[in-house]
N, CA, C and O of each residue as an XYZ file, in Angstrom:
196
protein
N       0.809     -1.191      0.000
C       0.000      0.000      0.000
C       0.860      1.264      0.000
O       0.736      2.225     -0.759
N       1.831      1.084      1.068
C       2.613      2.173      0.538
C       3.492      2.838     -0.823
O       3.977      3.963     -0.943
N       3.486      1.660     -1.793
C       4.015      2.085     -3.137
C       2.928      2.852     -3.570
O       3.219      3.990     -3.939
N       1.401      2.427     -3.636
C       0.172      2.827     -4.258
C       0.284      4.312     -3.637
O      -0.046      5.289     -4.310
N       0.812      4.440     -2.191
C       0.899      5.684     -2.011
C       1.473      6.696     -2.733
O       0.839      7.625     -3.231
N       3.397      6.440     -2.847
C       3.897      7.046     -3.252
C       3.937      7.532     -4.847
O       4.301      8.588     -5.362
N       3.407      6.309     -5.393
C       2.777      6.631     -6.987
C       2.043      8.071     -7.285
O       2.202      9.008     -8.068
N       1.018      7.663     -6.060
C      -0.110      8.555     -6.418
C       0.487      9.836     -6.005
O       0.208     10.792     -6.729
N       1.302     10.068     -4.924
C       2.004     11.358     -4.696
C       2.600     12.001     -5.986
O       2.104     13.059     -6.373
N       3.750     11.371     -6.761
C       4.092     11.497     -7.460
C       3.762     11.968     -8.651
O       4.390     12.769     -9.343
N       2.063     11.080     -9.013
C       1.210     11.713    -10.066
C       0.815     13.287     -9.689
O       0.666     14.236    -10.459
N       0.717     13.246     -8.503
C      -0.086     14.959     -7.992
C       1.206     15.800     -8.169
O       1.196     16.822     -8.855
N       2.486     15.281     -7.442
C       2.848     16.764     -7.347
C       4.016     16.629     -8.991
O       4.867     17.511     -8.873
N       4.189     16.000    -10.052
C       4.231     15.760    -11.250
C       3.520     16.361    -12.438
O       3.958     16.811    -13.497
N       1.988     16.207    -11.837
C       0.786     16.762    -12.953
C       0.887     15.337    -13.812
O       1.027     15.701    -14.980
N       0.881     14.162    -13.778
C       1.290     13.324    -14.319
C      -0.435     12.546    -14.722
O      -0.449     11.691    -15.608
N      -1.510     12.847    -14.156
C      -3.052     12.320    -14.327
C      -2.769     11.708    -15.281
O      -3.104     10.531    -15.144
N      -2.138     11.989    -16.551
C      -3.155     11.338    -17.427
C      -2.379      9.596    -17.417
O      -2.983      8.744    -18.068
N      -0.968      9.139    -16.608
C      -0.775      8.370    -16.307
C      -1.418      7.454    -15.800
O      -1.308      6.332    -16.295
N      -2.057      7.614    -14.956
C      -3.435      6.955    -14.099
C      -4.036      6.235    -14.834
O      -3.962      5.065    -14.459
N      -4.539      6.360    -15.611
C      -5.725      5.285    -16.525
C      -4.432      4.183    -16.860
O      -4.761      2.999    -16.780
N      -3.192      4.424    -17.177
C      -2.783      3.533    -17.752
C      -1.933      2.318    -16.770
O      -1.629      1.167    -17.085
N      -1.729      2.944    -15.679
C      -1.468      2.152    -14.577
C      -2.207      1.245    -14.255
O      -1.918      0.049    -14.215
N      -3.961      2.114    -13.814
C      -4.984      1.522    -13.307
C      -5.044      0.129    -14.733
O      -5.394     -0.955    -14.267
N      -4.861      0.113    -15.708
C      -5.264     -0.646    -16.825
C      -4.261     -1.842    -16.764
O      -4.548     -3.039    -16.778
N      -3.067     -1.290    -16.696
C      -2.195     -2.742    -16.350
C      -2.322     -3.259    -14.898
O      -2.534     -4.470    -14.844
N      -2.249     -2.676    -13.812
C      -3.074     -3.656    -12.697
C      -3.595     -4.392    -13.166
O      -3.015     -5.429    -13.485
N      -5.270     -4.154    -13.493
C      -6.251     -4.990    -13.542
C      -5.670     -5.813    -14.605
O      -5.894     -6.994    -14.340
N      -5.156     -5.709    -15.465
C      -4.976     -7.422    -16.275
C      -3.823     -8.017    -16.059
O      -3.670     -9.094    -16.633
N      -2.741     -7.522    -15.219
C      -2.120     -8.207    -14.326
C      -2.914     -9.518    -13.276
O      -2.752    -10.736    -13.351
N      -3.889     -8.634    -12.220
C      -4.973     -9.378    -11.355
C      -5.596    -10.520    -12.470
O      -5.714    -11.711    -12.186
N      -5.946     -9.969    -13.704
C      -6.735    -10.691    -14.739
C      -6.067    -12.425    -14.735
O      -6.527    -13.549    -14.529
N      -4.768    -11.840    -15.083
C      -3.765    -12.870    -15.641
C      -3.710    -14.006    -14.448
O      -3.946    -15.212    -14.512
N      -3.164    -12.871    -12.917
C      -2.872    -13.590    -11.619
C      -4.398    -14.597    -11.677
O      -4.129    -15.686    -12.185
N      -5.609    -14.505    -11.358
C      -6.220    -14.455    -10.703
C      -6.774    -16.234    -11.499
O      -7.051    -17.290    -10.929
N      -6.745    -15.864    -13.035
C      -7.172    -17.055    -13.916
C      -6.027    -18.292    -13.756
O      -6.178    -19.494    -13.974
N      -5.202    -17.788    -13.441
C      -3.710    -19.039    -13.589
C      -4.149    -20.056    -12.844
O      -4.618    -19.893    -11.718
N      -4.015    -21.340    -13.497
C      -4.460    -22.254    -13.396
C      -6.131    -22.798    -13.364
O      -6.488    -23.972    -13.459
N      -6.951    -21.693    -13.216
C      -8.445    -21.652    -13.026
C      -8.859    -22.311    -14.725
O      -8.222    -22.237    -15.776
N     -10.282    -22.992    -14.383
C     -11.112    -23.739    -15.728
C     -11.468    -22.327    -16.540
O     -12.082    -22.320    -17.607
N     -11.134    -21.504    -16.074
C     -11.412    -19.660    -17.204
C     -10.587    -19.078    -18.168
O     -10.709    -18.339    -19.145
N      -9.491    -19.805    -17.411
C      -8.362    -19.481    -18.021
C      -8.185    -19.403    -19.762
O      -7.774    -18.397    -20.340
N      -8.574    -20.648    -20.434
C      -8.225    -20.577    -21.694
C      -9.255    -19.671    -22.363
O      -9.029    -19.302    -23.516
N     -10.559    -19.214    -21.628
C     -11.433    -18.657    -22.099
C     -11.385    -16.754    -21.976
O     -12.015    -15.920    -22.624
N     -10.376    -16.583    -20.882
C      -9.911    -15.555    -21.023
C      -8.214    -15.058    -21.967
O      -7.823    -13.898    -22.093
N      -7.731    -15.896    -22.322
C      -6.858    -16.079    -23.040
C      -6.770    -15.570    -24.725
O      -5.942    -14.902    -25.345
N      -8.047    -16.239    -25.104
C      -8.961    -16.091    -25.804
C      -8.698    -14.534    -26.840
O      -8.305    -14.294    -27.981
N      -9.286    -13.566    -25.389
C      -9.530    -12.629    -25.639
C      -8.469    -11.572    -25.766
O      -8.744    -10.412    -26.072
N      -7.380    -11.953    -25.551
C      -6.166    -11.305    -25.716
C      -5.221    -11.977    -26.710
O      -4.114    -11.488    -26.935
């Protein structure tokens, strides 16, 4: 949590916003990737990329 902190500091006192969407975007299909590994979803999310 504290990296998520210092990121976000960084974006503010940077002016860096429009970074944000693209962070927030690789997280989530990071989690995407983590979350299916090994799961019966997996090849079905695979799929789609």
């Amino acid at each position: 949590m504290q990296f998520i902190g210092e990121l976000w500091a960084f974006l503010k006192a940077r002016k860096k916003f429009w970074l944000a969407p693209i962070i927030i975007v690789m997280f989530l299909i990071g989690a995407l990737l983590f979350a299916t590994q090994g799961s019966v979803v997996a090849p079905f999310i695979y799929t789609l990329f």
